[in-house]
GROMACS .gro file of C-alpha atoms in nm:
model
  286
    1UNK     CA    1   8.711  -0.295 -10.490
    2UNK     CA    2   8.541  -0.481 -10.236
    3UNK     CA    3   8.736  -0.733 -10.015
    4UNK     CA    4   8.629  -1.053  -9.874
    5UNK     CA    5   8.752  -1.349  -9.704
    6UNK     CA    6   8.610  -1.688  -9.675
    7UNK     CA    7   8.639  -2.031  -9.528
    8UNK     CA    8   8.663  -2.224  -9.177
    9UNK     CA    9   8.809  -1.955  -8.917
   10UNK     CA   10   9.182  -1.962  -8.913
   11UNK     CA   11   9.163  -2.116  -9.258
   12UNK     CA   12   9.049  -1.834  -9.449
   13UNK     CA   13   9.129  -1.751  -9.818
   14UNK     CA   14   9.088  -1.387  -9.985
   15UNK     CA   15   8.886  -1.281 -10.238
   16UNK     CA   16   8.683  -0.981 -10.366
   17UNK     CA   17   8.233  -0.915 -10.407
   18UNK     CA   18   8.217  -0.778 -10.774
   19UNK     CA   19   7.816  -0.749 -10.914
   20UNK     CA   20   7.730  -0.932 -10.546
   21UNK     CA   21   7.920  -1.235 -10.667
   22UNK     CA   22   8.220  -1.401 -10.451
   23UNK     CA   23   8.520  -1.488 -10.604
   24UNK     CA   24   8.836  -1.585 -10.498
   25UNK     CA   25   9.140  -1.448 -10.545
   26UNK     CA   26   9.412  -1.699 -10.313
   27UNK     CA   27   9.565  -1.737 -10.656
   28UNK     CA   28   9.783  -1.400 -10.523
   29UNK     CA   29   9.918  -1.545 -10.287
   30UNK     CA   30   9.883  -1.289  -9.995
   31UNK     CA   31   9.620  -1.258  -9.720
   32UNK     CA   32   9.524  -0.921  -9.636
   33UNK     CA   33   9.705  -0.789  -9.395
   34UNK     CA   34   9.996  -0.559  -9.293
   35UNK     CA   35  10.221  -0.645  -9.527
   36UNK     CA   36   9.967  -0.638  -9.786
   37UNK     CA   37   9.866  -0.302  -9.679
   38UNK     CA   38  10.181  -0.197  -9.671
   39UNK     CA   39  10.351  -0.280  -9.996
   40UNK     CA   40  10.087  -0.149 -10.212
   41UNK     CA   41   9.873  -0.470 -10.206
   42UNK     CA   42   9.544  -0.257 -10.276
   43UNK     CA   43   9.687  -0.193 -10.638
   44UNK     CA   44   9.850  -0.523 -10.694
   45UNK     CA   45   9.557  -0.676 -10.622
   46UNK     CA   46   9.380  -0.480 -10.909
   47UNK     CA   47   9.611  -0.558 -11.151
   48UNK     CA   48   9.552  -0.953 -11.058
   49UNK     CA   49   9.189  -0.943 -11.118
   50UNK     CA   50   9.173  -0.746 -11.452
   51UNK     CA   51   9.432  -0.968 -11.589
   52UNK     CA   52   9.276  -1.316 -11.432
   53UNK     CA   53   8.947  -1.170 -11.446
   54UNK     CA   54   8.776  -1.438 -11.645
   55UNK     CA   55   8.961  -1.718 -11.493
   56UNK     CA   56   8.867  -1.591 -11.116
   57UNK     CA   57   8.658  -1.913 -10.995
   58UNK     CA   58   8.307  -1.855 -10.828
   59UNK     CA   59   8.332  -1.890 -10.425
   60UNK     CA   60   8.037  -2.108 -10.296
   61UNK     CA   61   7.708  -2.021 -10.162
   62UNK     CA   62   7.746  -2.222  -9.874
   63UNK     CA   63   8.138  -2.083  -9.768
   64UNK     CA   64   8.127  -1.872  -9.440
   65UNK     CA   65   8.196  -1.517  -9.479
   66UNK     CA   66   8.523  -1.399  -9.275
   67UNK     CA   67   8.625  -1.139  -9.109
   68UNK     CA   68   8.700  -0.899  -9.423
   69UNK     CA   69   9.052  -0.809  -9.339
   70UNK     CA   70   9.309  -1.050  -9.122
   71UNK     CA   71   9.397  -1.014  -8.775
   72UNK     CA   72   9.565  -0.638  -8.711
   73UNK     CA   73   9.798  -0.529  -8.511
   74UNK     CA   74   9.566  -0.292  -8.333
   75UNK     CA   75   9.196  -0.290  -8.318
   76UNK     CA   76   9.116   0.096  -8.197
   77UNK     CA   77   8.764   0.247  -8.085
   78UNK     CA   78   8.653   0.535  -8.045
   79UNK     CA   79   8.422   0.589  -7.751
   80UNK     CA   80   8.115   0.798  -7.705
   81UNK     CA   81   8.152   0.991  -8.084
   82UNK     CA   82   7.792   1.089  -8.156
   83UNK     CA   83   7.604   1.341  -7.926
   84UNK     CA   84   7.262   1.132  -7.860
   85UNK     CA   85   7.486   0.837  -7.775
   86UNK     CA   86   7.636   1.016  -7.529
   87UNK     CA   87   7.319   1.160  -7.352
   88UNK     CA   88   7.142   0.806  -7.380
   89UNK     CA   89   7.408   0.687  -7.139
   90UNK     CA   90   7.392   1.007  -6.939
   91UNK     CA   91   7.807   1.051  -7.046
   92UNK     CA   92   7.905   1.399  -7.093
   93UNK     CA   93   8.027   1.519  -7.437
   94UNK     CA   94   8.390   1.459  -7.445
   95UNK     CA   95   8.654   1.769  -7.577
   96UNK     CA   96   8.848   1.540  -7.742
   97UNK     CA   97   8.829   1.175  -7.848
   98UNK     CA   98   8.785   0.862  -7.591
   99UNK     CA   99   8.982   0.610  -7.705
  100UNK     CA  100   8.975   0.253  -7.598
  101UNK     CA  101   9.118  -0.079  -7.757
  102UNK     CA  102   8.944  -0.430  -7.810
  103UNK     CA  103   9.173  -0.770  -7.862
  104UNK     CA  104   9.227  -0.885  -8.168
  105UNK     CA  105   9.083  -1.200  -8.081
  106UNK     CA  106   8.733  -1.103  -8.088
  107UNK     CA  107   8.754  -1.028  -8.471
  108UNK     CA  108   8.480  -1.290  -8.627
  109UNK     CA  109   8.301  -1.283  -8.949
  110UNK     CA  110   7.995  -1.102  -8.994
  111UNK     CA  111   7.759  -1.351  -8.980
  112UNK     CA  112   7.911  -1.603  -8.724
  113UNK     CA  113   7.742  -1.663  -8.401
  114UNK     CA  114   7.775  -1.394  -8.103
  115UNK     CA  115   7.890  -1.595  -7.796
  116UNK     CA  116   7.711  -1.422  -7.470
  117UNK     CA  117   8.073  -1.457  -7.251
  118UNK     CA  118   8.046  -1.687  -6.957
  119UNK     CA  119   7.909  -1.518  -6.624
  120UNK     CA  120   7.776  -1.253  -6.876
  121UNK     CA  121   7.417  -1.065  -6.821
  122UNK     CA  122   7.476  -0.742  -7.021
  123UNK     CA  123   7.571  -0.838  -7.322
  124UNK     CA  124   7.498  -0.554  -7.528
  125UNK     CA  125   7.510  -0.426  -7.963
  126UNK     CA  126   7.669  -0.143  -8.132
  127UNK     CA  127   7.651  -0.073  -8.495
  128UNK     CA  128   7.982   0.088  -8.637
  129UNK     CA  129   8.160   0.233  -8.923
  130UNK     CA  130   8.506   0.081  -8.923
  131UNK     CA  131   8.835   0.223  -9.067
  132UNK     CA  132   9.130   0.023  -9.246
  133UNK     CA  133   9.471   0.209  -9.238
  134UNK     CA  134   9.643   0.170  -9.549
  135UNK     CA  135  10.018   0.290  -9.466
  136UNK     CA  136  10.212   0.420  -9.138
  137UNK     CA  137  10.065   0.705  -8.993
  138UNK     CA  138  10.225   0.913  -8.710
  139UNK     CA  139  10.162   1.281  -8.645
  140UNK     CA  140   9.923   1.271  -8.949
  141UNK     CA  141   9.761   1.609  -8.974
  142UNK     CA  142   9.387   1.661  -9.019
  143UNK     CA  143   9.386   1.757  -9.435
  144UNK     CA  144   9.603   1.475  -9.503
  145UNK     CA  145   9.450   1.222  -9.282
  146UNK     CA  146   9.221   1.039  -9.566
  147UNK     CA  147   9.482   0.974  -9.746
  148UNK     CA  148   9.624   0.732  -9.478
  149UNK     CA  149   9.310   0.512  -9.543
  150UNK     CA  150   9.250   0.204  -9.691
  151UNK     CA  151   8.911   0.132  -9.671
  152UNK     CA  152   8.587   0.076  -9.488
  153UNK     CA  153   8.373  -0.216  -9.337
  154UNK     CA  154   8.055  -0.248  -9.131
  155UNK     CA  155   8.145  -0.362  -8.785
  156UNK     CA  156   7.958  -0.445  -8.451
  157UNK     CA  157   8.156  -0.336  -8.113
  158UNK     CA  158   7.976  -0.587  -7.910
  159UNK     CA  159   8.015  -0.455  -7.557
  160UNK     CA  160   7.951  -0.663  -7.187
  161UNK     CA  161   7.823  -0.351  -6.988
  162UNK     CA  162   7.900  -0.511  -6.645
  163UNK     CA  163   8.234  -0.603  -6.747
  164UNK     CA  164   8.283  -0.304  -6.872
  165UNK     CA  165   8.154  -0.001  -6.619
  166UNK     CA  166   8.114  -0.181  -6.302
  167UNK     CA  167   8.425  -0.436  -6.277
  168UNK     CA  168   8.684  -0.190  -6.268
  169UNK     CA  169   8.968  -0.095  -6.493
  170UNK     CA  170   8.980  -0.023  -6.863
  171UNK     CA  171   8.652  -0.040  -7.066
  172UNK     CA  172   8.830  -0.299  -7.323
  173UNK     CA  173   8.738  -0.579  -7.012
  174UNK     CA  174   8.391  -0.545  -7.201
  175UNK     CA  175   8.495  -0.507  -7.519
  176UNK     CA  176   8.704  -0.787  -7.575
  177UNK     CA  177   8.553  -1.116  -7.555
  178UNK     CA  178   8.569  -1.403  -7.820
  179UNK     CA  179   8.293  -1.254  -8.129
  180UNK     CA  180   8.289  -0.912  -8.040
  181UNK     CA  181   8.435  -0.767  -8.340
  182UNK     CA  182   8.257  -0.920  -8.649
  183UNK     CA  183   8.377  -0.720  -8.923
  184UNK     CA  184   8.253  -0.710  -9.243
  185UNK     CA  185   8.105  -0.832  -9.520
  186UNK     CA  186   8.381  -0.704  -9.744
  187UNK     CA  187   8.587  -0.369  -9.703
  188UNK     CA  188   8.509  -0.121  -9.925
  189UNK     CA  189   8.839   0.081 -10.092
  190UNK     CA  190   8.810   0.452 -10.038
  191UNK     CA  191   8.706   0.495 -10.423
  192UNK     CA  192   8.377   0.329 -10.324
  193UNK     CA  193   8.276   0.564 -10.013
  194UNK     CA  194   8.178   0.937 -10.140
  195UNK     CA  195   8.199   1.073  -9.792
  196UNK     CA  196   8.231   0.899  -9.465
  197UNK     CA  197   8.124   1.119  -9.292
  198UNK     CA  198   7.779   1.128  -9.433
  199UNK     CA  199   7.680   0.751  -9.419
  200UNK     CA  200   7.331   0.594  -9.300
  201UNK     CA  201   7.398   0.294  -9.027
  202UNK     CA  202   7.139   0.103  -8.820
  203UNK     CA  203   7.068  -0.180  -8.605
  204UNK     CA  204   6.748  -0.393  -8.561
  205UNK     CA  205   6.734  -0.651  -8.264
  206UNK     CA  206   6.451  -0.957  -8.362
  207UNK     CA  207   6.326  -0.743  -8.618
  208UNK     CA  208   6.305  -0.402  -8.379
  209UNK     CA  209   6.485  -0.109  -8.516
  210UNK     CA  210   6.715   0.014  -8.215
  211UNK     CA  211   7.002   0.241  -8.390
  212UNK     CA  212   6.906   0.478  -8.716
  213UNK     CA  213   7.165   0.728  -8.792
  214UNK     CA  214   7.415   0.851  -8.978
  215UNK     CA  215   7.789   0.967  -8.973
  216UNK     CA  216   7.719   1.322  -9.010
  217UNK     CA  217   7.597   1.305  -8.607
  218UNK     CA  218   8.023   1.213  -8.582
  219UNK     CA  219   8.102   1.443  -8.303
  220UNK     CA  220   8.496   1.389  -8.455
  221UNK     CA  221   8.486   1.319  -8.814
  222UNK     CA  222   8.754   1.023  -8.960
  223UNK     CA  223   9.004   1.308  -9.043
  224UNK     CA  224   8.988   1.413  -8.670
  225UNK     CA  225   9.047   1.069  -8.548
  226UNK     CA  226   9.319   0.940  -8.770
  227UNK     CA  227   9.496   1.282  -8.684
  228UNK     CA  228   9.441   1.267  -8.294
  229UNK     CA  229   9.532   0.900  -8.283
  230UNK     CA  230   9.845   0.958  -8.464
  231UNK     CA  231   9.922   1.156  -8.206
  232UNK     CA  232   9.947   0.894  -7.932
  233UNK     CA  233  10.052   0.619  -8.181
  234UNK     CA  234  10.210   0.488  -8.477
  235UNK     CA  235   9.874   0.324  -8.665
  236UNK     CA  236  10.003   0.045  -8.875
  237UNK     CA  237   9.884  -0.066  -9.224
  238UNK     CA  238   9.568  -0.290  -9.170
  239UNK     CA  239   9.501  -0.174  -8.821
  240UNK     CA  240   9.139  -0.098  -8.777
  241UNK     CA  241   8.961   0.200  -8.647
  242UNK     CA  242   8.597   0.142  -8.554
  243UNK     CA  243   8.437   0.502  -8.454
  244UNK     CA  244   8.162   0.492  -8.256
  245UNK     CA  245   7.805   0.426  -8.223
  246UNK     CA  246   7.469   0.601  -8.216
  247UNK     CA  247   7.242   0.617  -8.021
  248UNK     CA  248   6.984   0.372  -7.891
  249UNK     CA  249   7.255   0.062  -7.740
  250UNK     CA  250   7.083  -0.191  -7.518
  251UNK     CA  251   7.293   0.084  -7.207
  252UNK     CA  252   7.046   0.340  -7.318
  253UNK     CA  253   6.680   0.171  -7.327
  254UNK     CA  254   6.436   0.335  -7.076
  255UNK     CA  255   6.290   0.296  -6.861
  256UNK     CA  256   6.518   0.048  -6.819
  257UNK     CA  257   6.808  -0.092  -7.023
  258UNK     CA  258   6.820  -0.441  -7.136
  259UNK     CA  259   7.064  -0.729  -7.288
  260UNK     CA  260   7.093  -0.999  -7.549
  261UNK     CA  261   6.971  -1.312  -7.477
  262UNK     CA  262   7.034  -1.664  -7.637
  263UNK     CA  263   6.831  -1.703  -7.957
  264UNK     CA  264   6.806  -1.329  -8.031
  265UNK     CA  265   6.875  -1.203  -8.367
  266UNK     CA  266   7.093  -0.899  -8.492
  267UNK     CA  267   7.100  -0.723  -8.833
  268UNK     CA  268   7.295  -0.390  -8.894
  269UNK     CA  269   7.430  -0.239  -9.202
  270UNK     CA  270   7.601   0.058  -9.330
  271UNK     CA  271   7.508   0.252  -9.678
  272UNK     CA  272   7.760   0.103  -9.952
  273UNK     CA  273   7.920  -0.163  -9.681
  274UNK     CA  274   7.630  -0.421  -9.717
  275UNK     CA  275   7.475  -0.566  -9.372
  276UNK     CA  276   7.570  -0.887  -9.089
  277UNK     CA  277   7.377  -1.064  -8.947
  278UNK     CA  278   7.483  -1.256  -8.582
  279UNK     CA  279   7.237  -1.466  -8.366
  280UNK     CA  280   7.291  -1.490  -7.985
  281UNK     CA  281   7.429  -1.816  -7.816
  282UNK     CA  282   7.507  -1.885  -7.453
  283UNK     CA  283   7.894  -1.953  -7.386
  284UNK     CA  284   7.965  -2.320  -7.382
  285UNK     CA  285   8.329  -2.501  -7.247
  286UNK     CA  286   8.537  -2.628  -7.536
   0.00000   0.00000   0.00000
């Protein structure tokens, strides 16, 4: 299955991409979320389309995507997870995961507008593949740790560099502000992902290919993370995992790095999660 969400944000109703069609699926009655994670939703939900399958109505061309899960409890990164990243931003390679978190409310959907924050200069991209947790995990060992997941979605850890490295504290300052975590188009159940850990992502700024990669440079693959996380916390159903980026971030550009701007235009996708799209805006006061 492939999981969508639609309408006006914080109005959004669920639905699932079958054949590259949109339908909706609010006829359920449940948003997809924690509890929907947690009491088997993923199999409910199947059961509701192949017995309403003809009746499921069309959703419209012209409805904004949202973000392809709701809100989570916990939006988790993993920092600095592929080797070339790491020497691109002259970072050594870390023993064990760097983990850092980014507020929930910078979820988005995949194809709304980035928002450069106010007093912002280094506003910088970051094509990721993004984890769902599908039940409670804690002290989840490495064999077993796919079987705590849910599914996967294309995301973008949009990242304020400035904010981030030279203002001090914890690198979710940069990580966090409103649009930084468009997620989607649709999460993808596990039965539609092969191998995670052997996926093709990139990123293209105006057209320029910046990030071409693939999972298999993971220096800790999913099983690794969802085990070492589990660790340090309880990861609840629907919480999201998003597990680093390649090389070739704005950070990393020699001979010198450099930023969004307003007006400029970026695509990224991830083999079997489909592609976003966001353009660059300057911050404006409500």
């Amino acid at each position: 299955m492939k999981l969508i969400r639609y309408g006006q944000p914080g109005k959004e109703k669920t639905g699932v991409l079958i054949d590259d069609v949109r339908y909706d699926t609010s006829a359920f009655g449940e948003d997809y979320n924690e509890a929907f994670f947690e009491n088997n939703g993923l199999e409910r939900l199947q059961q509701f389309i192949n017995k309403n399958a003809s009746a499921l109505p069309k959703v419209d061309d012209n409805e904004r995507w949202g973000s392809c899960v709701a809100r989570p409890s916990k939006i988790i990164c993993i920092g600095l997870n592929y080797a070339l990243h790491a020497k691109e931003t002259n970072a050594p390679v870390p023993k064990e995961p760097v983990i850092f978190f980014k507020s929930t409310t910078a979820l988005c959907g995949p194809f709304d507008e980035v928002i450069i924050p106010k007093n912002s200069v280094k506003t910088d991209w970051e094509v990721e593949l993004a984890v769902v947790i599908g039940k409670k995990a804690s002290y989840v060992e490495e064999a077993e740790a796919l079987d705590y997941v849910a599914g996967y979605a294309l995301h973008n850890d949009y990242s304020e560099r400035e904010f981030q490295i030279e203002r001090g504290g914890q690198w979710v300052k940069g990580k966090s502000c409103d649009t930084f975590a468009p997620l989607g188009p649709f999460m993808a159940t596990t039965d539609e992902i092969e191998n995670p850990n052997n996926l093709k992502l990139w990123l293209k700024v105006n057209g320029t290919l910046m990030q071409d990669s693939t999972t298999s440079d993971f220096i800790f693959n999913i099983q690794q993370v969802i085990s070492h996380l589990s660790q340090f916390m309880t990861l609840l159903p629907g919480d999201v995992i998003s597990t680093g980026t390649p090389a070739g971030v704005g950070l990393g550009q020699k001979p010198e790095p450099w930023y969004l701007k307003p007006g400029d235009v970026v695509e990224l996708g991830i083999e079997g999660l489909g592609t976003s799209k966001q353009t660059a805006v300057v911050y404006q006061q409500a």
